[in-house]
Amino acid sequence: MNPDPRTENDDFARARARLIEEIERELIETRAYLKTDHIDPRVLDAIARVPRERFVPPDMRQHAYRNQPLPIGNGQTISQPYIVAVMSDLLQLPAAGGRVYELGTGSAYQAAVLGAMGAEVYSVEIQPELAARAEALLAELGFGRVHVRAGDGYLGWPQAAPFDAIIITAAGPEVPQPLVDQLKTGGRLVMPLGPSGGAQTLVVLVKQPDGTLAQRELLPVRFVPITRDPIDS
Ligand code: SAH
């Protein structure tokens, strides 16, 4: 990338456009899993507007528009853009954006994409250092409707509930019940379900009127695990 900040921005904009094309290609390649090759246009539009280079560490910036996960420090990763696109689409956000809860803020890229789609986002990160960095960055970039809090995201954000949709961006062997309780009837919860380090499946759960969940399994995925205690590293 060019070190001149003006042309650097142009380079990033071009890289972002190429990334969108790559995501579209991968969506078509994986349509047998996804059972659709149509993606909510708001998703790609949001990805086209969120500067992913700002959500990765400075030494990773030149790789920001590769369609792959990247390390963000503290042993955590920013998800692959294709996965961000798929998960954002699966939430089926209401026309006005709706209220979304996220477990696992990480870099805040996923939260920013949902914010750019018009959602009011409530995101919890268990590592205080990552939560603080995410909050500062979102404020700097003007994402006023994306709220971040440090804490155990397993417990949700009861004061902001109920949510139209919930996204869990760390893997766990079961669906966190507090989050099911904070989901509206008819609302969707998207998460990687499975043991840490083992085979995980991206699932979509729809909350039924009787409180149970209808489950659809989509893609094999690999996410970092949901932890219950802050890790000092
Ligand atoms: N959504 C992120 C990627 C998530 S990586 C992004 O767009 O960059 C998973 C994140 O979940 C990590 O930052 C990890 O610290 C966090 N996490 C793990 N267990 C958690 C818990 N119980 N509550 C909140 N966050 C948790």
CSV table of C-alpha atoms and ligand atoms in Angstrom, one decimal:
chain,number,residue,atom,x,y,z
A,1,MET,CA,0.0,0.0,0.0
A,2,ASN,CA,1.1,3.5,-0.8
A,3,PRO,CA,2.3,5.5,2.3
A,4,ASP,CA,0.8,8.8,1.1
A,5,PRO,CA,-2.4,9.0,3.1
A,6,ARG,CA,-4.6,10.3,0.2
A,7,THR,CA,-3.6,7.6,-2.3
A,8,GLU,CA,-3.5,5.1,0.6
A,9,ASN,CA,-7.2,5.8,1.1
A,10,ASP,CA,-7.8,5.2,-2.7
A,11,ASP,CA,-5.9,2.0,-2.5
A,12,PHE,CA,-8.0,0.8,0.5
A,13,ALA,CA,-11.2,1.8,-1.4
A,14,ARG,CA,-10.1,-0.3,-4.4
A,15,ALA,CA,-9.1,-3.2,-2.2
A,16,ARG,CA,-12.6,-3.0,-0.5
A,17,ALA,CA,-14.3,-3.2,-3.9
A,18,ARG,CA,-12.2,-6.2,-4.8
A,19,LEU,CA,-13.1,-7.8,-1.5
A,20,ILE,CA,-16.8,-7.4,-2.2
A,21,GLU,CA,-16.3,-9.3,-5.5
A,22,GLU,CA,-14.5,-12.0,-3.7
A,23,ILE,CA,-17.2,-12.4,-1.1
A,24,GLU,CA,-19.8,-12.6,-3.9
A,25,ARG,CA,-17.8,-15.3,-5.6
A,26,GLU,CA,-17.5,-17.3,-2.4
A,27,LEU,CA,-21.2,-17.0,-1.7
A,28,ILE,CA,-21.9,-18.5,-5.1
A,29,GLU,CA,-19.4,-21.3,-4.5
A,30,THR,CA,-20.9,-22.2,-1.2
A,31,ARG,CA,-24.6,-21.8,-2.1
A,32,ALA,CA,-25.1,-25.6,-1.7
A,33,TYR,CA,-24.5,-25.0,2.1
A,34,LEU,CA,-26.2,-21.7,2.4
A,35,LYS,CA,-29.2,-22.8,0.3
A,36,THR,CA,-29.3,-19.4,-1.3
A,37,ASP,CA,-27.0,-17.2,-3.4
A,38,HIS,CA,-28.9,-14.1,-2.6
A,39,ILE,CA,-27.5,-11.9,0.0
A,40,ASP,CA,-29.2,-8.8,1.6
A,41,PRO,CA,-27.7,-5.9,-0.4
A,42,ARG,CA,-27.4,-3.9,2.8
A,43,VAL,CA,-24.7,-6.4,3.9
A,44,LEU,CA,-22.4,-5.8,1.0
A,45,ASP,CA,-23.1,-2.1,1.0
A,46,ALA,CA,-22.1,-1.9,4.7
A,47,ILE,CA,-18.9,-3.9,4.0
A,48,ALA,CA,-18.1,-1.5,1.2
A,49,ARG,CA,-18.3,1.4,3.7
A,50,VAL,CA,-16.6,0.1,6.8
A,51,PRO,CA,-12.8,0.7,6.8
A,52,ARG,CA,-11.6,-2.8,7.8
A,53,GLU,CA,-8.0,-1.5,7.9
A,54,ARG,CA,-8.8,0.5,11.0
A,55,PHE,CA,-10.0,-2.7,12.9
A,56,VAL,CA,-6.8,-4.6,12.5
A,57,PRO,CA,-3.4,-3.8,14.2
A,58,PRO,CA,-1.2,-1.4,12.3
A,59,ASP,CA,1.2,-4.1,11.2
A,60,MET,CA,-1.7,-6.1,9.6
A,61,ARG,CA,-3.1,-3.1,7.7
A,62,GLN,CA,-1.8,-4.1,4.3
A,63,HIS,CA,-3.6,-7.5,4.7
A,64,ALA,CA,-6.9,-5.9,5.9
A,65,TYR,CA,-8.7,-6.7,2.7
A,66,ARG,CA,-7.7,-10.3,2.3
A,67,ASN,CA,-10.7,-12.6,2.6
A,68,GLN,CA,-9.3,-14.3,5.8
A,69,PRO,CA,-9.3,-13.9,9.5
A,70,LEU,CA,-6.4,-11.9,11.0
A,71,PRO,CA,-4.9,-11.8,14.5
A,72,ILE,CA,-6.0,-8.7,16.5
A,73,GLY,CA,-3.9,-9.3,19.7
A,74,ASN,CA,-4.8,-10.9,23.0
A,75,GLY,CA,-5.0,-14.3,21.3
A,76,GLN,CA,-8.1,-13.2,19.3
A,77,THR,CA,-9.0,-12.8,15.7
A,78,ILE,CA,-11.1,-10.6,13.4
A,79,SER,CA,-13.4,-12.9,11.5
A,80,GLN,CA,-13.1,-13.6,7.7
A,81,PRO,CA,-15.1,-11.0,5.7
A,82,TYR,CA,-17.0,-13.8,3.9
A,83,ILE,CA,-18.2,-15.1,7.3
A,84,VAL,CA,-19.1,-11.6,8.5
A,85,ALA,CA,-21.2,-11.2,5.3
A,86,VAL,CA,-22.9,-14.6,5.8
A,87,MET,CA,-23.7,-14.1,9.5
A,88,SER,CA,-24.9,-10.5,9.0
A,89,ASP,CA,-27.2,-11.8,6.2
A,90,LEU,CA,-28.6,-14.7,8.3
A,91,LEU,CA,-29.7,-12.3,11.0
A,92,GLN,CA,-32.4,-11.0,8.6
A,93,LEU,CA,-32.5,-7.6,10.2
A,94,PRO,CA,-35.8,-5.6,10.1
A,95,ALA,CA,-36.0,-2.9,7.5
A,96,ALA,CA,-35.2,-0.2,10.0
A,97,GLY,CA,-32.2,-2.1,11.3
A,98,GLY,CA,-33.6,-3.3,14.6
A,99,ARG,CA,-31.7,-4.0,17.8
A,100,VAL,CA,-28.9,-6.6,17.7
A,101,TYR,CA,-26.9,-8.2,20.5
A,102,GLU,CA,-23.4,-9.5,19.9
A,103,LEU,CA,-21.3,-11.8,22.1
A,104,GLY,CA,-17.7,-11.2,21.4
A,105,THR,CA,-16.9,-7.6,20.2
A,106,GLY,CA,-13.3,-8.5,19.4
A,107,SER,CA,-12.1,-5.8,16.9
A,108,ALA,CA,-15.7,-4.5,16.6
A,109,TYR,CA,-15.6,-5.0,12.8
A,110,GLN,CA,-18.7,-7.2,12.8
A,111,ALA,CA,-20.5,-4.8,15.1
A,112,ALA,CA,-19.5,-1.9,12.9
A,113,VAL,CA,-20.9,-3.7,9.8
A,114,LEU,CA,-24.2,-4.2,11.6
A,115,GLY,CA,-24.2,-0.6,12.7
A,116,ALA,CA,-23.6,0.5,9.0
A,117,MET,CA,-26.6,-1.6,8.1
A,118,GLY,CA,-28.7,0.6,10.4
A,119,ALA,CA,-28.9,-1.6,13.5
A,120,GLU,CA,-28.6,-0.4,17.1
A,121,VAL,CA,-25.9,-2.8,18.3
A,122,TYR,CA,-25.2,-3.9,21.8
A,123,SER,CA,-21.9,-5.8,22.0
A,124,VAL,CA,-20.1,-7.3,25.0
A,125,GLU,CA,-16.4,-8.3,25.1
A,126,ILE,CA,-14.9,-10.3,27.9
A,127,GLN,CA,-11.3,-8.9,27.5
A,128,PRO,CA,-11.4,-5.4,28.9
A,129,GLU,CA,-8.4,-4.3,26.8
A,130,LEU,CA,-10.2,-5.2,23.6
A,131,ALA,CA,-13.5,-3.7,24.7
A,132,ALA,CA,-11.7,-0.4,25.5
A,133,ARG,CA,-10.0,-0.3,22.1
A,134,ALA,CA,-13.3,-1.1,20.3
A,135,GLU,CA,-15.1,1.6,22.2
A,136,ALA,CA,-12.5,4.3,21.3
A,137,LEU,CA,-12.3,3.3,17.7
A,138,LEU,CA,-16.1,3.2,17.2
A,139,ALA,CA,-16.4,6.7,18.8
A,140,GLU,CA,-13.6,8.0,16.5
A,141,LEU,CA,-15.3,6.6,13.4
A,142,GLY,CA,-18.7,7.9,14.5
A,143,PHE,CA,-20.6,4.7,15.1
A,144,GLY,CA,-22.9,6.2,17.7
A,145,ARG,CA,-25.4,3.4,17.6
A,146,VAL,CA,-22.9,0.7,18.4
A,147,HIS,CA,-22.6,0.2,22.1
A,148,VAL,CA,-19.7,-1.8,23.7
A,149,ARG,CA,-19.4,-3.1,27.2
A,150,ALA,CA,-16.7,-5.1,28.9
A,151,GLY,CA,-18.0,-8.2,30.7
A,152,ASP,CA,-19.3,-11.8,30.3
A,153,GLY,CA,-21.3,-11.7,27.1
A,154,TYR,CA,-22.9,-15.1,28.0
A,155,LEU,CA,-25.3,-13.1,30.3
A,156,GLY,CA,-26.4,-10.7,27.5
A,157,TRP,CA,-27.5,-7.1,28.0
A,158,PRO,CA,-30.9,-7.3,29.8
A,159,GLN,CA,-31.4,-3.5,30.0
A,160,ALA,CA,-31.3,-3.3,26.2
A,161,ALA,CA,-33.4,-6.5,25.6
A,162,PRO,CA,-35.5,-7.8,23.9
A,163,PHE,CA,-33.4,-8.1,20.7
A,164,ASP,CA,-34.5,-8.6,17.1
A,165,ALA,CA,-31.4,-10.7,16.4
A,166,ILE,CA,-28.4,-12.1,18.3
A,167,ILE,CA,-25.0,-12.9,16.9
A,168,ILE,CA,-22.4,-14.9,18.8
A,169,THR,CA,-18.9,-14.6,17.3
A,170,ALA,CA,-17.2,-17.2,19.5
A,171,ALA,CA,-17.9,-20.9,19.6
A,172,GLY,CA,-19.7,-22.8,22.4
A,173,PRO,CA,-21.1,-26.3,22.9
A,174,GLU,CA,-24.6,-25.0,23.7
A,175,VAL,CA,-26.8,-22.0,23.1
A,176,PRO,CA,-26.5,-19.5,26.0
A,177,GLN,CA,-30.0,-19.6,27.7
A,178,PRO,CA,-29.8,-16.0,29.0
A,179,LEU,CA,-29.5,-14.9,25.3
A,180,VAL,CA,-32.5,-17.0,24.2
A,181,ASP,CA,-34.4,-15.3,27.0
A,182,GLN,CA,-33.4,-11.9,25.6
A,183,LEU,CA,-34.4,-12.7,22.0
A,184,LYS,CA,-37.8,-11.6,20.6
A,185,THR,CA,-40.2,-14.3,19.4
A,186,GLY,CA,-39.5,-14.8,15.7
A,187,GLY,CA,-36.0,-13.4,16.3
A,188,ARG,CA,-32.9,-15.1,15.0
A,189,LEU,CA,-29.7,-16.2,16.8
A,190,VAL,CA,-26.7,-17.0,14.7
A,191,MET,CA,-23.7,-18.8,16.2
A,192,PRO,CA,-20.9,-21.3,15.8
A,193,LEU,CA,-22.1,-24.3,17.7
A,194,GLY,CA,-19.6,-27.0,18.8
A,195,PRO,CA,-16.6,-27.7,21.1
A,196,SER,CA,-13.6,-25.3,21.1
A,197,GLY,CA,-10.9,-26.6,18.8
A,198,GLY,CA,-13.3,-29.2,17.4
A,199,ALA,CA,-15.8,-29.3,14.6
A,200,GLN,CA,-18.1,-26.3,14.8
A,201,THR,CA,-21.2,-25.6,12.7
A,202,LEU,CA,-22.6,-22.2,11.9
A,203,VAL,CA,-26.3,-22.5,13.0
A,204,VAL,CA,-29.3,-20.2,12.7
A,205,LEU,CA,-31.9,-20.6,15.5
A,206,VAL,CA,-35.4,-19.0,15.3
A,207,LYS,CA,-37.3,-18.4,18.5
A,208,GLN,CA,-40.7,-20.0,18.4
A,209,PRO,CA,-43.8,-18.7,20.2
A,210,ASP,CA,-43.4,-21.4,22.9
A,211,GLY,CA,-39.8,-20.3,23.6
A,212,THR,CA,-38.2,-23.3,21.9
A,213,LEU,CA,-35.7,-22.9,19.0
A,214,ALA,CA,-35.9,-24.1,15.5
A,215,GLN,CA,-32.4,-25.0,14.3
A,216,ARG,CA,-30.9,-24.9,10.8
A,217,GLU,CA,-27.2,-26.0,10.3
A,218,LEU,CA,-25.2,-24.3,7.6
A,219,LEU,CA,-21.4,-24.2,7.3
A,220,PRO,CA,-18.5,-25.9,9.0
A,221,VAL,CA,-16.6,-23.1,10.7
A,222,ARG,CA,-13.8,-22.5,13.2
A,223,PHE,CA,-14.1,-19.7,15.8
A,224,VAL,CA,-12.2,-19.0,19.1
A,225,PRO,CA,-14.1,-20.4,22.1
A,226,ILE,CA,-16.5,-18.5,24.4
A,227,THR,CA,-14.6,-18.1,27.7
A,228,ARG,CA,-16.2,-17.3,31.0
A,229,ASP,CA,-13.3,-15.5,32.7
A,230,PRO,CA,-11.1,-12.6,31.5
A,231,ILE,CA,-7.7,-13.9,30.4
A,232,ASP,CA,-4.6,-11.9,31.3
A,233,SER,CA,-2.2,-12.0,28.4
B,1,SAH,N1,-16.7,-10.2,16.3
B,1,SAH,C1,-15.3,-10.0,16.3
B,1,SAH,C2,-14.5,-11.4,16.3
B,1,SAH,C3,-14.8,-12.1,17.5
B,1,SAH,S1,-13.4,-13.1,18.1
B,1,SAH,C4,-14.8,-9.1,15.3
B,1,SAH,O1,-15.6,-8.7,14.4
B,1,SAH,O2,-13.6,-8.8,15.3
B,1,SAH,C5,-14.3,-13.6,19.5
B,1,SAH,C6,-14.3,-12.7,20.7
B,1,SAH,O3,-15.1,-13.2,21.7
B,1,SAH,C7,-12.9,-12.5,21.3
B,1,SAH,O4,-12.5,-11.1,21.3
B,1,SAH,C8,-13.1,-13.0,22.7
B,1,SAH,O5,-12.4,-12.4,23.7
B,1,SAH,C9,-14.6,-12.8,22.9
B,1,SAH,N2,-15.3,-13.6,24.0
B,1,SAH,C10,-15.0,-14.9,24.3
B,1,SAH,N3,-15.8,-15.3,25.3
B,1,SAH,C11,-16.6,-14.2,25.6
B,1,SAH,C12,-17.7,-14.0,26.5
B,1,SAH,N4,-18.1,-14.9,27.4
B,1,SAH,N5,-18.2,-12.7,26.6
B,1,SAH,C13,-17.8,-11.8,25.7
B,1,SAH,N6,-16.9,-11.9,24.8
B,1,SAH,C14,-16.3,-13.1,24.7
